[in-house]
Structure formats: structure tokens, C-alpha cells
Amino acid sequence: GEQVEQRPPHLSVREGDSAIIICTYTDSATAYFSWYKQEAGAGLQLLMSVLSNVDRKEEQGLTVLLNKKDKRLSLNLTAAHPGDSAVYFCAVRAYQGGRALIFGTGTTVSVSP
Amino acid sequence: AQTIHQWPVAEIKAVGSPLSLGCTIKGKSSPNLYWYWQATGGTLQQLFYSITVGQVESVVQLNLSASRPKDDQFILSTEKLLLSHSGFYLCAWSPGTTNTEVFFGKGTRLTVV
């Protein structure tokens, strides 16, 4: 089945810097990709989703890149601010037996002033 | 707008005691519903999914069960809690099974002592 790896596990950046998180997946048939943000003790907030026919998507200081050839998905937090401090998860949509999402292992992002 | 509500917010339960967690989705008819479990500091693992009332499929066996008694309600339960059941339980919904966004509730924090 689909496997998703995410790196780095931890990321510390200064306010105004960029933070990049990368996920790799194994199933070339995967067609839907999402990024979620989880603040301490909270549920998951959907940040952005892309279909496999999209290479790049930008919204509100976030950039998602999809490289289908390398099966790599990335999230770039441009000009990070302290409010971006959270755990970020990538997720790919899977269809085996009705499974909804397969998640990466998460990246803890800390943004210092 | 659709809303998803989980209850309770948190529970502290004794090993061997029963458990019932609930989830309600408003504003969307016939949603696909999902239960996820997250160990402290870990990633998310799908437990169950339901496409329609009365039908629930298990993805991972963790000595838990789920039911969908109404179109907008999803229940997670067990008759005997184990220490390993501790964690964060998240309910989620999506409008379909293929390339659609998945939205999460705020979760229930379960501590088994």
C-alpha cells in the first residue's frame, strides 16, 4: 500500500524566514494531496489541497509544489511568523478499502521572533 | 456552511471501563465519515470509515467499534478500555470518496488510567 515519508521531523526558523517541508509517497496513482496544520492540543486545519494535475499552488503565504516524477510533495511557508508554529502534516488520498487519507509523520515547526 | 462537532472534548477513564465518543456533522447530507486516532506526538491512523447510515468498515483493529446510527452521526465505542487506547481521537468528513477535501473536528483527548 501507499507509504508516505515526511521530513524534517523538526524545523526551527526565525520570523521572516522560509520553512520547507517535504513528503515523498510511493504510489504513482495517488491523485490528491493535502497539507494540514495542527496547533497544540487542537484538531487539524486544512491548509491546501492539490490534484495531481497541479504542479504549483500558492495561497496566503504558502506554496505547495508537486513533483510527480519524483513522487515528492513540498510545503513552503514563506516569511514565517510565530503564529505558524505548529505541527504540519502532509496527507495523500488513498482508495484501498475506503481509506481516506494516509498521513506523513509530521513536522514540528517553531518560528522565533 | 458545514460544521463538525465532537464530544466530549476530553475524557479520563479507567482501564476496563466502557467508552463512547461522538461526532455530528451539520450542513451536509450523506457525508463520508471517518475516525482517526493519534498517539501523543504521533501521526494519524485511520480507524473506521462510513459511506452511508448503518454501514461501517474497519481499517485498523484496535479493539474498538464504530457505528453510524444517523446520517449525520458517527460513534466510536468499546466495552473495555485498554491503556493503549489513550490518545487523540479525530472525526472527519468528506463530501465523497474520490479526490475531495477531508475536514476534521477538534478531537477528543482520551486518557486511560
PDB file of C-alpha atoms in Angstrom:
ATOM      1  CA  GLY A   1       0.000   0.000   0.000  1.00  0.00           C
ATOM      2  CA  GLU A   2       0.826   3.658  -0.114  1.00  0.00           C
ATOM      3  CA  GLN A   3       3.651   4.853   2.139  1.00  0.00           C
ATOM      4  CA  VAL A   4       4.306   8.488   2.999  1.00  0.00           C
ATOM      5  CA  GLU A   5       7.548   9.805   4.451  1.00  0.00           C
ATOM      6  CA  GLN A   6       7.901  13.333   5.755  1.00  0.00           C
ATOM      7  CA  ARG A   7      10.962  15.341   6.651  1.00  0.00           C
ATOM      8  CA  PRO A   8      12.335  17.034   8.615  1.00  0.00           C
ATOM      9  CA  PRO A   9      10.702  15.996  11.888  1.00  0.00           C
ATOM     10  CA  HIS A  10      11.608  19.342  13.453  1.00  0.00           C
ATOM     11  CA  LEU A  11      12.260  22.736  11.923  1.00  0.00           C
ATOM     12  CA  SER A  12      13.272  25.933  13.698  1.00  0.00           C
ATOM     13  CA  VAL A  13      13.280  29.188  11.782  1.00  0.00           C
ATOM     14  CA  ARG A  14      13.357  32.890  12.549  1.00  0.00           C
ATOM     15  CA  GLU A  15      10.471  35.163  11.796  1.00  0.00           C
ATOM     16  CA  GLY A  16      10.545  36.213   8.155  1.00  0.00           C
ATOM     17  CA  ASP A  17      12.482  33.149   7.012  1.00  0.00           C
ATOM     18  CA  SER A  18      11.114  30.366   4.837  1.00  0.00           C
ATOM     19  CA  ALA A  19      10.388  26.864   6.069  1.00  0.00           C
ATOM     20  CA  ILE A  20      10.210  23.936   3.684  1.00  0.00           C
ATOM     21  CA  ILE A  21       8.681  20.555   4.467  1.00  0.00           C
ATOM     22  CA  ILE A  22       8.960  17.632   2.086  1.00  0.00           C
ATOM     23  CA  CYS A  23       6.932  14.469   1.715  1.00  0.00           C
ATOM     24  CA  THR A  24       7.558  11.540  -0.556  1.00  0.00           C
ATOM     25  CA  TYR A  25       4.997   8.927  -1.478  1.00  0.00           C
ATOM     26  CA  THR A  26       5.178   5.585  -3.231  1.00  0.00           C
ATOM     27  CA  ASP A  27       2.005   5.120  -5.274  1.00  0.00           C
ATOM     28  CA  SER A  28       2.217   6.880  -8.619  1.00  0.00           C
ATOM     29  CA  ALA A  29      -1.586   6.579  -8.959  1.00  0.00           C
ATOM     30  CA  THR A  30      -2.163   8.877  -5.996  1.00  0.00           C
ATOM     31  CA  ALA A  31      -4.088  11.858  -7.290  1.00  0.00           C
ATOM     32  CA  TYR A  32      -4.930  14.094  -4.340  1.00  0.00           C
ATOM     33  CA  PHE A  33      -2.619  15.730  -1.845  1.00  0.00           C
ATOM     34  CA  SER A  34      -3.242  17.860   1.221  1.00  0.00           C
ATOM     35  CA  TRP A  35      -1.404  19.763   3.900  1.00  0.00           C
ATOM     36  CA  TYR A  36      -2.759  20.160   7.412  1.00  0.00           C
ATOM     37  CA  LYS A  37      -1.725  22.279  10.379  1.00  0.00           C
ATOM     38  CA  GLN A  38      -2.209  21.129  13.943  1.00  0.00           C
ATOM     39  CA  GLU A  39      -1.726  23.568  16.778  1.00  0.00           C
ATOM     40  CA  ALA A  40      -1.051  22.265  20.266  1.00  0.00           C
ATOM     41  CA  GLY A  41      -3.977  20.219  21.560  1.00  0.00           C
ATOM     42  CA  ALA A  42      -6.161  21.085  18.592  1.00  0.00           C
ATOM     43  CA  GLY A  43      -7.679  19.351  15.609  1.00  0.00           C
ATOM     44  CA  LEU A  44      -6.375  19.514  12.065  1.00  0.00           C
ATOM     45  CA  GLN A  45      -6.791  22.605   9.947  1.00  0.00           C
ATOM     46  CA  LEU A  46      -6.774  22.008   6.215  1.00  0.00           C
ATOM     47  CA  LEU A  47      -4.272  24.402   4.636  1.00  0.00           C
ATOM     48  CA  MET A  48      -4.290  23.458   0.991  1.00  0.00           C
ATOM     49  CA  SER A  49      -5.125  20.603  -1.328  1.00  0.00           C
ATOM     50  CA  VAL A  50      -3.938  19.919  -4.845  1.00  0.00           C
ATOM     51  CA  LEU A  51      -4.821  17.467  -7.526  1.00  0.00           C
ATOM     52  CA  SER A  52      -2.125  15.583  -9.374  1.00  0.00           C
ATOM     53  CA  ASN A  53      -2.539  17.789 -12.459  1.00  0.00           C
ATOM     54  CA  VAL A  54      -1.269  20.790 -10.482  1.00  0.00           C
ATOM     55  CA  ASP A  55       2.474  21.397 -10.152  1.00  0.00           C
ATOM     56  CA  ARG A  56       2.326  24.519  -8.026  1.00  0.00           C
ATOM     57  CA  LYS A  57      -0.253  26.270  -5.901  1.00  0.00           C
ATOM     58  CA  GLU A  58       0.129  29.412  -3.806  1.00  0.00           C
ATOM     59  CA  GLU A  59      -2.246  30.735  -1.188  1.00  0.00           C
ATOM     60  CA  GLN A  60      -1.744  33.211   1.626  1.00  0.00           C
ATOM     61  CA  GLY A  61       1.981  32.816   2.151  1.00  0.00           C
ATOM     62  CA  LEU A  62       2.013  29.089   1.447  1.00  0.00           C
ATOM     63  CA  THR A  63       3.376  27.366  -1.645  1.00  0.00           C
ATOM     64  CA  VAL A  64       2.738  23.737  -2.478  1.00  0.00           C
ATOM     65  CA  LEU A  65       4.865  22.048  -5.103  1.00  0.00           C
ATOM     66  CA  LEU A  66       4.133  18.633  -6.562  1.00  0.00           C
ATOM     67  CA  ASN A  67       6.776  16.688  -8.452  1.00  0.00           C
ATOM     68  CA  LYS A  68       5.009  13.611  -9.787  1.00  0.00           C
ATOM     69  CA  LYS A  69       8.094  12.201 -11.416  1.00  0.00           C
ATOM     70  CA  ASP A  70       9.917  12.059  -8.093  1.00  0.00           C
ATOM     71  CA  LYS A  71       6.696  11.457  -6.106  1.00  0.00           C
ATOM     72  CA  ARG A  72       7.528  14.427  -3.928  1.00  0.00           C
ATOM     73  CA  LEU A  73       5.250  17.000  -2.347  1.00  0.00           C
ATOM     74  CA  SER A  74       6.517  20.082  -0.565  1.00  0.00           C
ATOM     75  CA  LEU A  75       5.109  22.897   1.511  1.00  0.00           C
ATOM     76  CA  ASN A  76       6.922  26.213   1.681  1.00  0.00           C
ATOM     77  CA  LEU A  77       5.969  28.665   4.416  1.00  0.00           C
ATOM     78  CA  THR A  78       7.270  31.933   3.018  1.00  0.00           C
ATOM     79  CA  ALA A  79       8.015  34.690   5.519  1.00  0.00           C
ATOM     80  CA  ALA A  80       7.113  32.601   8.547  1.00  0.00           C
ATOM     81  CA  HIS A  81       5.717  34.290  11.655  1.00  0.00           C
ATOM     82  CA  PRO A  82       5.284  32.980  15.215  1.00  0.00           C
ATOM     83  CA  GLY A  83       1.647  32.105  14.508  1.00  0.00           C
ATOM     84  CA  ASP A  84       2.905  29.488  12.053  1.00  0.00           C
ATOM     85  CA  SER A  85       4.401  27.478  14.919  1.00  0.00           C
ATOM     86  CA  ALA A  86       2.601  24.136  14.850  1.00  0.00           C
ATOM     87  CA  VAL A  87       2.859  20.571  13.601  1.00  0.00           C
ATOM     88  CA  TYR A  88       2.353  20.189   9.873  1.00  0.00           C
ATOM     89  CA  PHE A  89       1.199  17.003   8.189  1.00  0.00           C
ATOM     90  CA  CYS A  90       1.086  16.046   4.573  1.00  0.00           C
ATOM     91  CA  ALA A  91      -1.614  13.620   3.539  1.00  0.00           C
ATOM     92  CA  VAL A  92      -2.349  11.723   0.372  1.00  0.00           C
ATOM     93  CA  ARG A  93      -5.699  10.386  -0.635  1.00  0.00           C
ATOM     94  CA  ALA A  94      -5.904   6.624  -0.840  1.00  0.00           C
ATOM     95  CA  TYR A  95      -8.656   4.365  -2.012  1.00  0.00           C
ATOM     96  CA  GLN A  96      -7.744   0.970  -0.687  1.00  0.00           C
ATOM     97  CA  GLY A  97     -10.707  -0.274   1.271  1.00  0.00           C
ATOM     98  CA  GLY A  98     -12.195   3.183   1.716  1.00  0.00           C
ATOM     99  CA  ARG A  99      -9.246   4.718   3.424  1.00  0.00           C
ATOM    100  CA  ALA A 100      -9.486   8.477   3.278  1.00  0.00           C
ATOM    101  CA  LEU A 101      -6.034   9.868   3.949  1.00  0.00           C
ATOM    102  CA  ILE A 102      -2.616   8.478   4.646  1.00  0.00           C
ATOM    103  CA  PHE A 103      -0.596  10.893   6.694  1.00  0.00           C
ATOM    104  CA  GLY A 104       3.053  11.710   6.885  1.00  0.00           C
ATOM    105  CA  THR A 105       4.805  11.593  10.233  1.00  0.00           C
ATOM    106  CA  GLY A 106       4.534  15.313  10.874  1.00  0.00           C
ATOM    107  CA  THR A 107       6.946  18.237  11.126  1.00  0.00           C
ATOM    108  CA  THR A 108       7.094  20.429  14.198  1.00  0.00           C
ATOM    109  CA  VAL A 109       7.773  23.973  13.075  1.00  0.00           C
ATOM    110  CA  SER A 110       8.958  26.572  15.582  1.00  0.00           C
ATOM    111  CA  VAL A 111       9.150  30.195  14.492  1.00  0.00           C
ATOM    112  CA  SER A 112      11.055  32.518  16.795  1.00  0.00           C
ATOM    113  CA  PRO A 113      10.712  36.312  16.768  1.00  0.00           C
TER     114      PRO A 113
ATOM    115  CA  ALA B   1     -21.634  26.032   5.957  1.00  0.00           C
ATOM    116  CA  GLN B   2     -20.807  22.596   7.264  1.00  0.00           C
ATOM    117  CA  THR B   3     -19.820  22.117  10.860  1.00  0.00           C
ATOM    118  CA  ILE B   4     -18.394  19.123  12.665  1.00  0.00           C
ATOM    119  CA  HIS B   5     -18.760  18.708  16.387  1.00  0.00           C
ATOM    120  CA  GLN B   6     -17.064  16.125  18.557  1.00  0.00           C
ATOM    121  CA  TRP B   7     -17.904  15.204  22.111  1.00  0.00           C
ATOM    122  CA  PRO B   8     -16.643  15.047  24.749  1.00  0.00           C
ATOM    123  CA  VAL B   9     -13.651  17.348  24.485  1.00  0.00           C
ATOM    124  CA  ALA B  10     -11.669  15.186  26.890  1.00  0.00           C
ATOM    125  CA  GLU B  11     -12.117  12.060  28.966  1.00  0.00           C
ATOM    126  CA  ILE B  12     -10.187  10.358  31.722  1.00  0.00           C
ATOM    127  CA  LYS B  13     -11.278   6.739  32.029  1.00  0.00           C
ATOM    128  CA  ALA B  14     -10.174   3.665  33.927  1.00  0.00           C
ATOM    129  CA  VAL B  15      -8.792   0.570  32.254  1.00  0.00           C
ATOM    130  CA  GLY B  16     -11.618  -1.870  31.630  1.00  0.00           C
ATOM    131  CA  SER B  17     -14.330   0.782  31.569  1.00  0.00           C
ATOM    132  CA  PRO B  18     -16.570   1.432  28.550  1.00  0.00           C
ATOM    133  CA  LEU B  19     -16.171   4.344  26.165  1.00  0.00           C
ATOM    134  CA  SER B  20     -18.381   6.227  23.771  1.00  0.00           C
ATOM    135  CA  LEU B  21     -17.193   9.142  21.660  1.00  0.00           C
ATOM    136  CA  GLY B  22     -19.443  11.021  19.291  1.00  0.00           C
ATOM    137  CA  CYS B  23     -19.300  13.153  16.199  1.00  0.00           C
ATOM    138  CA  THR B  24     -22.006  15.138  14.414  1.00  0.00           C
ATOM    139  CA  ILE B  25     -21.836  16.791  11.016  1.00  0.00           C
ATOM    140  CA  LYS B  26     -24.292  19.530  10.179  1.00  0.00           C
ATOM    141  CA  GLY B  27     -24.930  21.162   6.852  1.00  0.00           C
ATOM    142  CA  LYS B  28     -24.034  18.239   4.626  1.00  0.00           C
ATOM    143  CA  SER B  29     -26.233  15.296   3.717  1.00  0.00           C
ATOM    144  CA  SER B  30     -24.750  11.838   3.254  1.00  0.00           C
ATOM    145  CA  PRO B  31     -21.159  12.715   4.089  1.00  0.00           C
ATOM    146  CA  ASN B  32     -18.412  10.125   4.201  1.00  0.00           C
ATOM    147  CA  LEU B  33     -17.309   9.844   7.812  1.00  0.00           C
ATOM    148  CA  TYR B  34     -14.025   8.736   9.319  1.00  0.00           C
ATOM    149  CA  TRP B  35     -12.446   8.095  12.699  1.00  0.00           C
ATOM    150  CA  TYR B  36      -8.744   8.694  13.194  1.00  0.00           C
ATOM    151  CA  TRP B  37      -6.512   8.051  16.178  1.00  0.00           C
ATOM    152  CA  GLN B  38      -3.358   9.953  17.057  1.00  0.00           C
ATOM    153  CA  ALA B  39      -0.914   8.817  19.703  1.00  0.00           C
ATOM    154  CA  THR B  40       0.697  11.646  21.638  1.00  0.00           C
ATOM    155  CA  GLY B  41       3.308  13.214  19.406  1.00  0.00           C
ATOM    156  CA  GLY B  42       2.480  10.819  16.588  1.00  0.00           C
ATOM    157  CA  THR B  43       0.863  10.723  13.215  1.00  0.00           C
ATOM    158  CA  LEU B  44      -2.745   9.941  12.415  1.00  0.00           C
ATOM    159  CA  GLN B  45      -4.064   6.474  11.776  1.00  0.00           C
ATOM    160  CA  GLN B  46      -7.455   5.825  10.252  1.00  0.00           C
ATOM    161  CA  LEU B  47      -9.664   3.503  12.289  1.00  0.00           C
ATOM    162  CA  PHE B  48     -13.052   3.379  10.547  1.00  0.00           C
ATOM    163  CA  TYR B  49     -14.991   4.847   7.686  1.00  0.00           C
ATOM    164  CA  SER B  50     -18.636   5.009   6.762  1.00  0.00           C
ATOM    165  CA  ILE B  51     -20.191   5.873   3.440  1.00  0.00           C
ATOM    166  CA  THR B  52     -23.804   5.548   4.488  1.00  0.00           C
ATOM    167  CA  VAL B  53     -26.054   5.103   7.504  1.00  0.00           C
ATOM    168  CA  GLY B  54     -25.716   1.732   9.166  1.00  0.00           C
ATOM    169  CA  GLN B  55     -22.558   0.769   7.282  1.00  0.00           C
ATOM    170  CA  VAL B  56     -19.147   0.993   8.897  1.00  0.00           C
ATOM    171  CA  GLU B  57     -15.899  -0.528   7.719  1.00  0.00           C
ATOM    172  CA  SER B  58     -12.858  -1.120   9.876  1.00  0.00           C
ATOM    173  CA  VAL B  59      -9.421  -0.114   8.662  1.00  0.00           C
ATOM    174  CA  VAL B  60      -7.375  -0.952  11.735  1.00  0.00           C
ATOM    175  CA  GLN B  61      -8.396  -3.246  14.570  1.00  0.00           C
ATOM    176  CA  LEU B  62      -7.722  -1.641  17.938  1.00  0.00           C
ATOM    177  CA  ASN B  63     -10.454  -3.365  19.990  1.00  0.00           C
ATOM    178  CA  LEU B  64     -12.765  -0.503  19.118  1.00  0.00           C
ATOM    179  CA  SER B  65     -16.031  -0.396  17.230  1.00  0.00           C
ATOM    180  CA  ALA B  66     -17.914   2.287  15.378  1.00  0.00           C
ATOM    181  CA  SER B  67     -21.484   2.860  14.362  1.00  0.00           C
ATOM    182  CA  ARG B  68     -23.413   5.299  12.242  1.00  0.00           C
ATOM    183  CA  PRO B  69     -26.940   5.431  13.660  1.00  0.00           C
ATOM    184  CA  LYS B  70     -27.938   8.547  11.729  1.00  0.00           C
ATOM    185  CA  ASP B  71     -26.791  10.209   8.543  1.00  0.00           C
ATOM    186  CA  ASP B  72     -25.051  12.962  10.490  1.00  0.00           C
ATOM    187  CA  GLN B  73     -23.726  10.968  13.438  1.00  0.00           C
ATOM    188  CA  PHE B  74     -20.699   8.721  13.955  1.00  0.00           C
ATOM    189  CA  ILE B  75     -19.997   6.930  17.221  1.00  0.00           C
ATOM    190  CA  LEU B  76     -16.777   5.287  18.407  1.00  0.00           C
ATOM    191  CA  SER B  77     -17.010   2.893  21.312  1.00  0.00           C
ATOM    192  CA  THR B  78     -15.590  -0.011  23.240  1.00  0.00           C
ATOM    193  CA  GLU B  79     -16.804  -2.033  26.176  1.00  0.00           C
ATOM    194  CA  LYS B  80     -13.356  -2.367  27.755  1.00  0.00           C
ATOM    195  CA  LEU B  81     -10.685   0.272  27.529  1.00  0.00           C
ATOM    196  CA  LEU B  82      -7.009  -0.573  27.387  1.00  0.00           C
ATOM    197  CA  LEU B  83      -4.101   1.658  28.311  1.00  0.00           C
ATOM    198  CA  SER B  84      -3.130   1.646  24.643  1.00  0.00           C
ATOM    199  CA  HIS B  85      -6.383   3.418  23.765  1.00  0.00           C
ATOM    200  CA  SER B  86      -5.057   6.653  25.186  1.00  0.00           C
ATOM    201  CA  GLY B  87      -4.575   9.363  22.602  1.00  0.00           C
ATOM    202  CA  PHE B  88      -6.390  11.886  20.492  1.00  0.00           C
ATOM    203  CA  TYR B  89      -9.448  10.801  18.510  1.00  0.00           C
ATOM    204  CA  LEU B  90     -10.463  12.802  15.498  1.00  0.00           C
ATOM    205  CA  CYS B  91     -13.624  12.556  13.482  1.00  0.00           C
ATOM    206  CA  ALA B  92     -13.542  13.701   9.877  1.00  0.00           C
ATOM    207  CA  TRP B  93     -15.845  14.013   6.933  1.00  0.00           C
ATOM    208  CA  SER B  94     -15.610  14.393   3.190  1.00  0.00           C
ATOM    209  CA  PRO B  95     -18.222  15.002   0.500  1.00  0.00           C
ATOM    210  CA  GLY B  96     -17.096  11.981  -1.483  1.00  0.00           C
ATOM    211  CA  THR B  97     -14.677   9.099  -1.669  1.00  0.00           C
ATOM    212  CA  THR B  98     -12.593  10.398  -4.536  1.00  0.00           C
ATOM    213  CA  ASN B  99     -10.398  13.467  -4.806  1.00  0.00           C
ATOM    214  CA  THR B 100     -12.199  15.636  -2.292  1.00  0.00           C
ATOM    215  CA  GLU B 101     -11.118  17.512   0.757  1.00  0.00           C
ATOM    216  CA  VAL B 102     -11.320  15.929   4.179  1.00  0.00           C
ATOM    217  CA  PHE B 103     -12.284  18.096   7.138  1.00  0.00           C
ATOM    218  CA  PHE B 104     -11.560  17.319  10.759  1.00  0.00           C
ATOM    219  CA  GLY B 105     -13.249  18.011  14.038  1.00  0.00           C
ATOM    220  CA  LYS B 106     -11.471  19.410  17.073  1.00  0.00           C
ATOM    221  CA  GLY B 107     -10.890  15.981  18.540  1.00  0.00           C
ATOM    222  CA  THR B 108     -11.340  14.209  21.862  1.00  0.00           C
ATOM    223  CA  ARG B 109      -8.403  13.711  24.205  1.00  0.00           C
ATOM    224  CA  LEU B 110      -8.673  10.315  25.903  1.00  0.00           C
ATOM    225  CA  THR B 111      -6.530   9.343  28.850  1.00  0.00           C
ATOM    226  CA  VAL B 112      -6.840   5.800  30.120  1.00  0.00           C
ATOM    227  CA  VAL B 113      -5.503   5.266  33.626  1.00  0.00           C
TER     228      VAL B 113
END
